[in-house]
Amino acid sequence: MAPRALDGSADWPTIQVDLGDRSYDIEIGDGVLDTIGQRVAELFPHSRAVIVTDDNVGALYGNRVRASLEGSGIEHATVCVAAGEPSKSFSTLEDVVTQVLDAGMERGDVLLALGGGVIGDLAGFAAGIIRRGIKFIQVPTSLLAQVDSSVGGKTGINTAQGKNLVGLFNQPQLVLADTSVLDTLTDREMRAGYAEVAKYGLIDRPEFFTWLEDNFEAVLAGGSARAQAVATSCQAKANVVKADELEQGSRALLNLGHTFGHSLEAAVSYDSQRLVHGEGVAIGMVLAHEFSARMNHCGPEAAERLVAHLEKVGLPTRIQDIPGQDFTVKQLMTAIAQDKKVERGALTFILTRGIGESFVAKDVPDSAVREFLELKLTH
Amino acid sequence: MAPRALDGSADWPTIQVDLGDRSYDIEIGDGVLDTIGQRVAELFPHSRAVIVTDDNVGALYGNRVRASLEGSGIEHATVCVAAGEPSKSFSTLEDVVTQVLDAGMERGDVLLALGGGVIGDLAGFAAGIIRRGIKFIQVPTSLLAQVDSSVGGKTGINTAQGKNLVGLFNQPQLVLADTSVLDTLTDREMRAGYAEVAKYGLIDRPEFFTWLEDNFEAVLAGGSARAQAVATSCQAKANVVKADELEQGSRALLNLGHTFGHSLEAAVSYDSQRLVHGEGVAIGMVLAHEFSARMNHCGPEAAERLVAHLEKVGLPTRIQDIPGQDFTVKQLMTAIAQDKKVERGALTFILTRGIGESFVAKDVPDSAVREFLELKLTH
């Protein structure tokens, strides 16, 4: 079954991530989940498959994926981990690797990462190290994963020192983003993913940001506007990744809002009751725009316009929106300094000259960041 | 200080591993260890260095490496693990990664893998996943590591399912093989490494095997014959790796003797009192030649010549040479089936048509292997 046409006129286009011999497709649309058996059989004839998922997503979609595999005569096994960020750990990685090996998977077999960002990062990492690399397909089931973490090959786990400090660049061989599965997300998860959608407008697509201002309700509601937003986001990310796969330079633009956002996530000890990743990104993007204004790269109106939009969406925009007020400047600065985007002690930030005009700023003085955060924490 | 000339006539040549943008040099000779600070400063200006070593090698050579780094003004830290194969584990990997992150190493910094094969495999894997990849230099201190494991980018750890089932292809940026440090190896370690040297003759260099038959005592004793054997081995491996970096085909030739050898190592539960890797390879190479004769690929004289040479060297040549006789065919076959060189259930073996005429044999019937092992275990 091909992905269903979204507007009645044509099949939804497939987006290509163009990386030479590591190129792959992203297929987006309602129902692509049920094509997985057929796609595995086409891409990897005679291979077996292991589904890596979490207990929430596995319960919702595991049977559909297994039915599709069986329909194409593909032997399969399932490895299930606990849902949530704590599974991005060395111990869960070891569990997954061990179970995949116990299932007898060989180098030509394929791992299906069925879940949100946690599963994509964890299982993509596992796929890269099992027998020094087995095939893998990302099957993202959250908005965040569909528009961000499943595309571009970054995989990894967290350690006590910070998020994603251990991992690999490991490109999947296919991404299947079924937009209909987003219907089972909570409003909070949907909004959190939306922060990453808005990010692509802020990076370099001002017309997409304007479109989102007009259409965000339809995007959150589902149907063709949502699929269009996912496709535009994936295309934007694919372009950035193509230009700089291994993050030597311009790929850092994708971190807009993430340095501040990660520091807030670290400050709440990754307690998702208080803050989920996309919410941290939302606040972080506002901080990046405000800090850009303070550094005279743009006027205050960019941040004001961003705040107005994110508030309409229902996303937090200020540090004070996070429940519990125990943040200190020192704590945030420590997390920022440990962030992997630090180079030789100088701070690298993604700043902006206005909506859709972001740029990589190296050698940002940490004193300027500290003063800015002092201001934000006392307001 | 440049590597010292080995024969008085010229500097010992540097061997290049030609892998496009992942190419690197292997520098071989007495004293190259003391050039490490200079080489790090040339290759990675302004970087810091973290030495990963084990308690034996660190005690012997840690100070020399640190002195060389300090001589070039390079900040450094040291991470030390327990010597021995059990350190190729998930838990030691996590320890190393955590300590390197705690030392504040960033993406542009360099990891120095100072030790034998265990350290090279473990630390090379760690270097590949810390911040999704930091720089690394192999500084092999055993003969086995100098001629085999430090070259070609295979890194990894062991799991309950077998050896090296988890890891990466991660090429170093430089290999520094100081042949003078081999003087501190035990006779047993030296002989075990010699098995891998002889392997290159058996794969496709019959003239090198003949040279070894005439010169093995000088190779084991040290000086220019040893350095020549290391250089020839590294060149042989570099050629094979260049032809097939990711082991899609011909690289498997490097596994000559290893499928049988690994099964013996697994059968003694990697107890190095009973069997070290090179000894397993020695017996495995004999078995591969005998099995080739049984499969009518060559006459019995190839195995006889190999046995005669390995016996002179003082290496074991028969399963019966391993202390303790508790092997079963079932046990060995299970280990062989789990070996990562299995493809879609068919057994892949490196067989030979004679000394220096090895080839990759796919679809070897497991019944033939089983019958052969039954014969070997009852003789």
PDB file of C-alpha atoms in Angstrom, chain A residues 16-150:
ATOM      1  CA  GLN A  16      15.363  12.433  -0.065  1.00  0.00           C
ATOM      2  CA  VAL A  17      18.227  12.965   2.321  1.00  0.00           C
ATOM      3  CA  ASP A  18      21.099  13.316  -0.132  1.00  0.00           C
ATOM      4  CA  LEU A  19      24.298  12.014   1.474  1.00  0.00           C
ATOM      5  CA  GLY A  20      26.047  10.164  -1.330  1.00  0.00           C
ATOM      6  CA  ASP A  21      26.237   6.453  -0.578  1.00  0.00           C
ATOM      7  CA  ARG A  22      24.434   7.060   2.708  1.00  0.00           C
ATOM      8  CA  SER A  23      21.383   8.676   1.065  1.00  0.00           C
ATOM      9  CA  TYR A  24      17.917   7.627   2.150  1.00  0.00           C
ATOM     10  CA  ASP A  25      14.246   8.445   1.806  1.00  0.00           C
ATOM     11  CA  ILE A  26      11.761   9.829   4.274  1.00  0.00           C
ATOM     12  CA  GLU A  27       8.230   8.666   3.505  1.00  0.00           C
ATOM     13  CA  ILE A  28       5.530  10.749   5.123  1.00  0.00           C
ATOM     14  CA  GLY A  29       1.807  10.181   5.232  1.00  0.00           C
ATOM     15  CA  ASP A  30      -1.166   8.587   6.915  1.00  0.00           C
ATOM     16  CA  GLY A  31      -0.757   4.813   6.776  1.00  0.00           C
ATOM     17  CA  VAL A  32       2.902   4.389   5.799  1.00  0.00           C
ATOM     18  CA  LEU A  33       3.299   2.266   8.941  1.00  0.00           C
ATOM     19  CA  ASP A  34       1.487  -0.553   7.187  1.00  0.00           C
ATOM     20  CA  THR A  35       3.969  -0.552   4.288  1.00  0.00           C
ATOM     21  CA  ILE A  36       6.888  -1.524   6.502  1.00  0.00           C
ATOM     22  CA  GLY A  37       6.984  -5.216   5.602  1.00  0.00           C
ATOM     23  CA  GLN A  38       6.948  -4.421   1.898  1.00  0.00           C
ATOM     24  CA  ARG A  39       9.676  -1.789   2.277  1.00  0.00           C
ATOM     25  CA  VAL A  40      11.925  -4.115   4.318  1.00  0.00           C
ATOM     26  CA  ALA A  41      11.493  -6.847   1.717  1.00  0.00           C
ATOM     27  CA  GLU A  42      12.385  -4.435  -1.092  1.00  0.00           C
ATOM     28  CA  LEU A  43      15.404  -2.862   0.598  1.00  0.00           C
ATOM     29  CA  PHE A  44      16.851  -5.920   2.360  1.00  0.00           C
ATOM     30  CA  PRO A  45      15.744  -9.143   0.678  1.00  0.00           C
ATOM     31  CA  HIS A  46      15.936 -12.248   2.893  1.00  0.00           C
ATOM     32  CA  SER A  47      16.711 -10.248   6.016  1.00  0.00           C
ATOM     33  CA  ARG A  48      15.106 -10.672   9.387  1.00  0.00           C
ATOM     34  CA  ALA A  49      13.873  -7.735  11.456  1.00  0.00           C
ATOM     35  CA  VAL A  50      14.022  -6.765  15.102  1.00  0.00           C
ATOM     36  CA  ILE A  51      11.610  -4.135  16.378  1.00  0.00           C
ATOM     37  CA  VAL A  52      12.998  -1.979  19.184  1.00  0.00           C
ATOM     38  CA  THR A  53      10.224  -0.049  20.895  1.00  0.00           C
ATOM     39  CA  ASP A  54       8.999   1.094  24.297  1.00  0.00           C
ATOM     40  CA  ASP A  55       6.134  -0.252  26.343  1.00  0.00           C
ATOM     41  CA  ASN A  56       3.760   2.567  25.366  1.00  0.00           C
ATOM     42  CA  VAL A  57       4.376   2.627  21.631  1.00  0.00           C
ATOM     43  CA  GLY A  58       4.808  -1.141  21.443  1.00  0.00           C
ATOM     44  CA  ALA A  59       1.350  -1.628  22.929  1.00  0.00           C
ATOM     45  CA  LEU A  60      -0.182   0.829  20.456  1.00  0.00           C
ATOM     46  CA  TYR A  61       1.565  -0.105  17.203  1.00  0.00           C
ATOM     47  CA  GLY A  62       3.638  -3.256  17.705  1.00  0.00           C
ATOM     48  CA  ASN A  63       0.931  -5.544  16.358  1.00  0.00           C
ATOM     49  CA  ARG A  64       0.437  -3.448  13.217  1.00  0.00           C
ATOM     50  CA  VAL A  65       4.156  -3.512  12.457  1.00  0.00           C
ATOM     51  CA  ARG A  66       4.400  -7.251  13.116  1.00  0.00           C
ATOM     52  CA  ALA A  67       1.358  -7.900  10.923  1.00  0.00           C
ATOM     53  CA  SER A  68       2.958  -5.935   8.093  1.00  0.00           C
ATOM     54  CA  LEU A  69       6.227  -7.883   8.462  1.00  0.00           C
ATOM     55  CA  GLU A  70       4.385 -11.188   8.512  1.00  0.00           C
ATOM     56  CA  GLY A  71       2.437 -10.153   5.425  1.00  0.00           C
ATOM     57  CA  SER A  72       5.763  -9.958   3.612  1.00  0.00           C
ATOM     58  CA  GLY A  73       7.086 -13.187   5.131  1.00  0.00           C
ATOM     59  CA  ILE A  74       9.719 -11.514   7.295  1.00  0.00           C
ATOM     60  CA  GLU A  75      10.889 -13.246  10.469  1.00  0.00           C
ATOM     61  CA  HIS A  76      10.926 -10.854  13.390  1.00  0.00           C
ATOM     62  CA  ALA A  77      11.603 -10.346  17.063  1.00  0.00           C
ATOM     63  CA  THR A  78      10.699  -7.493  19.412  1.00  0.00           C
ATOM     64  CA  VAL A  79      12.790  -5.793  22.087  1.00  0.00           C
ATOM     65  CA  CYS A  80      10.846  -3.551  24.438  1.00  0.00           C
ATOM     66  CA  VAL A  81      12.293  -0.991  26.853  1.00  0.00           C
ATOM     67  CA  ALA A  82      10.660   1.281  29.416  1.00  0.00           C
ATOM     68  CA  ALA A  83       9.204   4.471  27.954  1.00  0.00           C
ATOM     69  CA  GLY A  84      10.963   7.690  28.852  1.00  0.00           C
ATOM     70  CA  GLU A  85      14.259   9.556  28.777  1.00  0.00           C
ATOM     71  CA  PRO A  86      15.958   7.376  31.458  1.00  0.00           C
ATOM     72  CA  SER A  87      16.160   4.600  28.834  1.00  0.00           C
ATOM     73  CA  LYS A  88      18.816   6.647  27.011  1.00  0.00           C
ATOM     74  CA  SER A  89      21.417   5.075  29.296  1.00  0.00           C
ATOM     75  CA  PHE A  90      24.382   2.736  29.084  1.00  0.00           C
ATOM     76  CA  SER A  91      22.468   0.042  30.935  1.00  0.00           C
ATOM     77  CA  THR A  92      19.468   0.101  28.585  1.00  0.00           C
ATOM     78  CA  LEU A  93      21.820   0.227  25.596  1.00  0.00           C
ATOM     79  CA  GLU A  94      23.505  -2.923  26.881  1.00  0.00           C
ATOM     80  CA  ASP A  95      20.105  -4.574  27.398  1.00  0.00           C
ATOM     81  CA  VAL A  96      18.997  -3.769  23.853  1.00  0.00           C
ATOM     82  CA  VAL A  97      22.263  -4.918  22.287  1.00  0.00           C
ATOM     83  CA  THR A  98      22.218  -8.150  24.260  1.00  0.00           C
ATOM     84  CA  GLN A  99      18.613  -8.930  23.355  1.00  0.00           C
ATOM     85  CA  VAL A 100      19.187  -8.213  19.666  1.00  0.00           C
ATOM     86  CA  LEU A 101      22.212 -10.536  19.677  1.00  0.00           C
ATOM     87  CA  ASP A 102      20.242 -13.162  21.586  1.00  0.00           C
ATOM     88  CA  ALA A 103      17.599 -12.948  18.863  1.00  0.00           C
ATOM     89  CA  GLY A 104      20.338 -14.069  16.463  1.00  0.00           C
ATOM     90  CA  MET A 105      20.405 -10.940  14.326  1.00  0.00           C
ATOM     91  CA  GLU A 106      23.244 -10.858  11.826  1.00  0.00           C
ATOM     92  CA  ARG A 107      24.949  -8.066   9.936  1.00  0.00           C
ATOM     93  CA  GLY A 108      22.466  -8.096   7.060  1.00  0.00           C
ATOM     94  CA  ASP A 109      19.409  -7.961   9.302  1.00  0.00           C
ATOM     95  CA  VAL A 110      17.450  -4.809  10.044  1.00  0.00           C
ATOM     96  CA  LEU A 111      16.542  -3.004  13.232  1.00  0.00           C
ATOM     97  CA  LEU A 112      13.276  -1.052  13.253  1.00  0.00           C
ATOM     98  CA  ALA A 113      13.294   1.835  15.724  1.00  0.00           C
ATOM     99  CA  LEU A 114       9.594   2.187  16.516  1.00  0.00           C
ATOM    100  CA  GLY A 115       8.963   5.091  18.872  1.00  0.00           C
ATOM    101  CA  GLY A 116       9.743   8.678  19.713  1.00  0.00           C
ATOM    102  CA  GLY A 117      13.058  10.438  20.039  1.00  0.00           C
ATOM    103  CA  VAL A 118      14.289   8.286  22.910  1.00  0.00           C
ATOM    104  CA  ILE A 119      13.806   5.083  20.943  1.00  0.00           C
ATOM    105  CA  GLY A 120      15.274   6.559  17.764  1.00  0.00           C
ATOM    106  CA  ASP A 121      18.389   7.771  19.563  1.00  0.00           C
ATOM    107  CA  LEU A 122      18.858   4.605  21.621  1.00  0.00           C
ATOM    108  CA  ALA A 123      18.017   2.048  18.943  1.00  0.00           C
ATOM    109  CA  GLY A 124      19.893   3.928  16.222  1.00  0.00           C
ATOM    110  CA  PHE A 125      22.972   3.871  18.425  1.00  0.00           C
ATOM    111  CA  ALA A 126      22.481   0.153  19.114  1.00  0.00           C
ATOM    112  CA  ALA A 127      22.109  -0.546  15.376  1.00  0.00           C
ATOM    113  CA  GLY A 128      25.417   1.210  14.756  1.00  0.00           C
ATOM    114  CA  ILE A 129      27.405  -0.917  17.193  1.00  0.00           C
ATOM    115  CA  ILE A 130      25.799  -4.374  16.967  1.00  0.00           C
ATOM    116  CA  ARG A 131      28.232  -6.432  14.872  1.00  0.00           C
ATOM    117  CA  ARG A 132      29.816  -3.064  13.992  1.00  0.00           C
ATOM    118  CA  GLY A 133      26.628  -1.963  12.302  1.00  0.00           C
ATOM    119  CA  ILE A 134      23.401  -3.585  11.171  1.00  0.00           C
ATOM    120  CA  LYS A 135      20.762  -1.989   8.922  1.00  0.00           C
ATOM    121  CA  PHE A 136      18.158   0.233  10.473  1.00  0.00           C
ATOM    122  CA  ILE A 137      14.924   2.027   9.734  1.00  0.00           C
ATOM    123  CA  GLN A 138      13.548   4.887  11.775  1.00  0.00           C
ATOM    124  CA  VAL A 139       9.808   4.643  12.423  1.00  0.00           C
ATOM    125  CA  PRO A 140       9.187   7.825  14.426  1.00  0.00           C
ATOM    126  CA  THR A 141       5.885   7.993  16.293  1.00  0.00           C
ATOM    127  CA  SER A 142       6.091  11.419  17.920  1.00  0.00           C
ATOM    128  CA  LEU A 143       5.995  14.780  16.175  1.00  0.00           C
ATOM    129  CA  LEU A 144       9.379  15.613  17.679  1.00  0.00           C
ATOM    130  CA  ALA A 145      10.910  12.452  16.263  1.00  0.00           C
ATOM    131  CA  GLN A 146       9.260  12.850  12.857  1.00  0.00           C
ATOM    132  CA  VAL A 147      10.533  16.377  12.273  1.00  0.00           C
ATOM    133  CA  ASP A 148      13.837  16.227  14.089  1.00  0.00           C
ATOM    134  CA  SER A 149      15.484  13.276  15.764  1.00  0.00           C
ATOM    135  CA  SER A 150      14.712  10.578  13.174  1.00  0.00           C
TER     136      SER A 150
END
